[in-house]
XYZ file of C-alpha atoms in Angstrom:
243
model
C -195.336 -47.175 115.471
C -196.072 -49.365 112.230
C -199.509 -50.727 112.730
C -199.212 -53.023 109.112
C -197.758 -56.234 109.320
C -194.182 -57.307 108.036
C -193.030 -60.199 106.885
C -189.398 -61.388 106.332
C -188.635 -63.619 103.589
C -185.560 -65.922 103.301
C -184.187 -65.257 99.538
C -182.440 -68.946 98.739
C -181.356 -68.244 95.409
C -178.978 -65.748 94.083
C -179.885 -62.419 94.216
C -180.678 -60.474 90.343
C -182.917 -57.788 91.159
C -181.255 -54.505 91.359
C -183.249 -53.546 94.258
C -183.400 -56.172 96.616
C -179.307 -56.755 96.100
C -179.295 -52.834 97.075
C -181.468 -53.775 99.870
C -178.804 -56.813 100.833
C -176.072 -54.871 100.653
C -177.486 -52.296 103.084
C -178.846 -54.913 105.601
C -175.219 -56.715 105.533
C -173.576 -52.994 106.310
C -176.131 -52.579 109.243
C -175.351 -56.108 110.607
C -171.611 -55.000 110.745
C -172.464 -52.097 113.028
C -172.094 -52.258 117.302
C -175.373 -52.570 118.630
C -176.461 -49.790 120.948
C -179.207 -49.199 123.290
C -182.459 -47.267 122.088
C -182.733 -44.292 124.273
C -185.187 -44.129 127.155
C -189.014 -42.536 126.060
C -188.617 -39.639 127.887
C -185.561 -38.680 125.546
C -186.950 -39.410 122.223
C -188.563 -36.010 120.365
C -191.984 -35.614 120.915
C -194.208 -37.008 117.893
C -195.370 -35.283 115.051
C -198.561 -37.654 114.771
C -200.402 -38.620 117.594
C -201.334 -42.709 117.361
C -205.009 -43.555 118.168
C -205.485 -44.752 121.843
C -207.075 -48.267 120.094
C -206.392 -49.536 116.603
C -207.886 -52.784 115.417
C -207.018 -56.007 115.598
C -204.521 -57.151 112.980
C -205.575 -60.582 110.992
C -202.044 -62.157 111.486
C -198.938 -61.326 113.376
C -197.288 -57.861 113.617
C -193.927 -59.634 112.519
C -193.677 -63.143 110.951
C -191.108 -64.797 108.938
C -190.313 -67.946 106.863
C -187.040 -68.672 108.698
C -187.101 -72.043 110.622
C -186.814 -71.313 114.323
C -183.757 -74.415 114.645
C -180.727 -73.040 116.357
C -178.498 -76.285 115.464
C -176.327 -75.305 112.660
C -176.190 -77.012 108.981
C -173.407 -79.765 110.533
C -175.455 -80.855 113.792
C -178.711 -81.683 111.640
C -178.660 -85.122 110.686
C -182.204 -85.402 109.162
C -182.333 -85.820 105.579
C -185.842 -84.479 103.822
C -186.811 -87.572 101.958
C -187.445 -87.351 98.227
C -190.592 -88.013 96.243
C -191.425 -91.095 95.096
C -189.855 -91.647 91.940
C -192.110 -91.368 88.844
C -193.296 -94.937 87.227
C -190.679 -94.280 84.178
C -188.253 -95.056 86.420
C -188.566 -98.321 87.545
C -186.235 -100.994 87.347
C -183.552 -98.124 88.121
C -183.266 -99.261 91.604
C -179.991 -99.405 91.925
C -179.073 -95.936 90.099
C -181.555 -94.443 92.258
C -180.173 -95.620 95.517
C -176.976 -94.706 94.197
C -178.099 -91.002 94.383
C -180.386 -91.086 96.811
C -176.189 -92.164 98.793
C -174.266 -89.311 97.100
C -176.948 -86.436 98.075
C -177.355 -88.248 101.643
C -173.374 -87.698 102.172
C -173.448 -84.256 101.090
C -176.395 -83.287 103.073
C -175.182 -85.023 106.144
C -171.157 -83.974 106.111
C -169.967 -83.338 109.394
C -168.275 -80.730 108.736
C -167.357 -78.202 105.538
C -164.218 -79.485 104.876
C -165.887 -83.058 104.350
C -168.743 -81.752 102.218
C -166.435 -79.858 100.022
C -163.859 -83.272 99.870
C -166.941 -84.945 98.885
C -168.080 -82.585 96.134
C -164.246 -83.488 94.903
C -164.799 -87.101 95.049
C -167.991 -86.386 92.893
C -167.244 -84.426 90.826
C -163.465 -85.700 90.062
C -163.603 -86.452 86.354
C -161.507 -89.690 86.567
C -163.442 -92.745 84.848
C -165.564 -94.688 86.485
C -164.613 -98.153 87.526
C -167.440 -100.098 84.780
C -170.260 -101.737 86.825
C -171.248 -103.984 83.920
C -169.408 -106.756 81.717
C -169.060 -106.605 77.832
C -169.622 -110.161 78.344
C -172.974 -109.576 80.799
C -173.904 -106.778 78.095
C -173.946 -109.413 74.933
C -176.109 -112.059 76.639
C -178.345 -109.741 77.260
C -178.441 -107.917 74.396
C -178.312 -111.210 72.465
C -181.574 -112.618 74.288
C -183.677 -109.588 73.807
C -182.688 -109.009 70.275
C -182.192 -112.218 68.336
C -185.325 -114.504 67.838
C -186.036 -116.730 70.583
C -184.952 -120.595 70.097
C -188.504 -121.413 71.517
C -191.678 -119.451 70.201
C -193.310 -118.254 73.321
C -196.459 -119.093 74.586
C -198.346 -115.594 73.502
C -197.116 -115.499 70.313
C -199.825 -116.660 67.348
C -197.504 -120.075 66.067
C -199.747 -120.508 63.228
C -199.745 -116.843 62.406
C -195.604 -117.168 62.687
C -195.395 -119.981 60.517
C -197.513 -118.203 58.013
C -195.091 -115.232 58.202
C -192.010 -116.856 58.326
C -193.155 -118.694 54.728
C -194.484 -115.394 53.025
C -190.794 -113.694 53.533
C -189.138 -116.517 52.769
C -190.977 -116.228 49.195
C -189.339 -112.194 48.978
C -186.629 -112.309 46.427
C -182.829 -111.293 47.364
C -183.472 -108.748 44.468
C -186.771 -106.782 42.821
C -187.211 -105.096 39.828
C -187.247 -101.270 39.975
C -190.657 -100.012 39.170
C -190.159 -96.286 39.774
C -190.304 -94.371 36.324
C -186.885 -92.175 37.635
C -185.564 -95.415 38.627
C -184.217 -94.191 41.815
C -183.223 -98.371 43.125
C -181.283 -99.024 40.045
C -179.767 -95.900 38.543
C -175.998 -96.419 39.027
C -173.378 -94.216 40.632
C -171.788 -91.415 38.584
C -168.993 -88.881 39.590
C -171.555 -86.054 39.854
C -173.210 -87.979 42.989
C -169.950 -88.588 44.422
C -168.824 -85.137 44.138
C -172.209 -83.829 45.995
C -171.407 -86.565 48.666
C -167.787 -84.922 49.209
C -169.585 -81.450 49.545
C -172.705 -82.902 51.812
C -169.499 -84.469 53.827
C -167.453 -80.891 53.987
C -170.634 -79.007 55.166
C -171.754 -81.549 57.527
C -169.989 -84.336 58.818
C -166.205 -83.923 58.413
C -165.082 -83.730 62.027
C -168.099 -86.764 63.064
C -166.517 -89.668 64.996
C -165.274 -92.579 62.927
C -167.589 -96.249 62.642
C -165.947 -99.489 63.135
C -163.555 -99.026 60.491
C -161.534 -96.404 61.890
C -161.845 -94.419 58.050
C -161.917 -90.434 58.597
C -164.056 -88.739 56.727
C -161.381 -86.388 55.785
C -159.531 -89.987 54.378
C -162.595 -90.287 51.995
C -162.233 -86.948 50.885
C -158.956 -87.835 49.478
C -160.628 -90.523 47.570
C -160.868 -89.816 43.007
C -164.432 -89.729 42.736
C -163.726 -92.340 39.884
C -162.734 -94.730 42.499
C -165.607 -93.654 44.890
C -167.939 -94.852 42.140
C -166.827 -97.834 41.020
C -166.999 -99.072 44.882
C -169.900 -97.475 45.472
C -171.567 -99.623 42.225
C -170.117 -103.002 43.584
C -171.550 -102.673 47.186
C -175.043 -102.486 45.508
C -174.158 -105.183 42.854
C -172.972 -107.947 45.656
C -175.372 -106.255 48.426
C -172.256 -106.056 50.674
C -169.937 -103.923 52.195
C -166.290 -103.464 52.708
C -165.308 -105.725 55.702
C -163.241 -104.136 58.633
């Protein structure tokens, strides 16, 4: 007899030790076998070692494991393990929270395996979502939050703001360029176009397009002569090409 304890773990996760999938393997071949009987004492061959008439107390049970004694299967339990309170860089996600906290409740409480899996479907389906939120409901908010308010609130320094508001009033459309390499006035020449071509062919060719819909590909098509000349009237007028 085995007079150390055991203990049987419950492996969750996938199995990538050589050993214990050898071990699986072996324990799934045994399951498959008919059970028999163990023979009667008298049968068995007599032992090599004799075992002590008294052995001490073990600290903890001959045989213990971390398998749940619950005999309902997965699709009778109904309790769902709560999650952890969600961390304070989540607040005002409410409703994206309870949104998940929905979709993990309905897999973890299917009835049966053919509704979890039509579930994982109806998750997982790459159609588009229906939008939850307006362009229209965007733009006020966005509007609010980032244009200056109409009325100067209450916590804001007036004085101070009037102060400021006069000082960059005073900053001219145009300065001077004091740099000795005159980096802010130097115009555009063809060799600065041509190393904006190769900067676009190593890096950026196949980027999305901005509100103008232009490829990048399109401005590679464009004489560098022509590049430059537009190039030196965006800076003159401090504009760009409208869409």
């Amino acid at each position: 007899a085995r007079t150390a304890p055991i203990r049987f773990i419950h492996l969750k996760e996938n199995i990538v030790n050589g050993h214990l999938e050898s071990a699986k393997n072996m324990a799934d071949i045994a399951c498959t076998l008919p059970r028999s009987n163990p023979p009667p004492d008298n049968e068995l061959e007599p032992r090599i070692q004799t075992i002590p008439e008294s052995t001490p107390p073990l600290l903890q049970d001959k045989v213990s494991a971390d398998i749940p004694n619950d005999s309902m299967t997965p699709e009778q339990q109904s309790s769902v393990r709560a999650r952890s309170a969600y961390p304070a860089a989540h607040r005002g996600r409410d409703r994206l929270n309870d949104l998940k906290e929905r979709n993990r409740k309905s897999l973890l409480e299917a009835k049966s395996t053919g509704a979890f899996w039509k579930q994982v479907k109806r998750l997982s389906d790459p159609a588009p979502v229906p939008v939850s939120v307006s362009a229209q409901a965007l733009k006020e908010v966005f509007e609010a939050r980032l244009n200056p308010p109409k009325t100067l609130p209450e916590s804001f320094d007036s004085a101070e703001h009037r102060m400021n508001k006069l000082l960059a009033s005073l900053i001219p459309d145009s300065t001077l360029d004091s740099s000795p390499e005159g980096f802010f006035s130097s115009e555009w020449t063809e060799d600065d176009a041509a190393w904006l071509k190769d900067h676009i062919r190593k890096h950026s060719l196949d980027s999305a397009t901005g509100e103008d819909a232009i490829l990048y590909a399109e401005i590679m098509d464009i004489p560098n002569d022509v590049l430059v000349l537009l190039c030196n009237e965006c800076v003159k007028k401090q504009d760009g090409p409208s869409v």
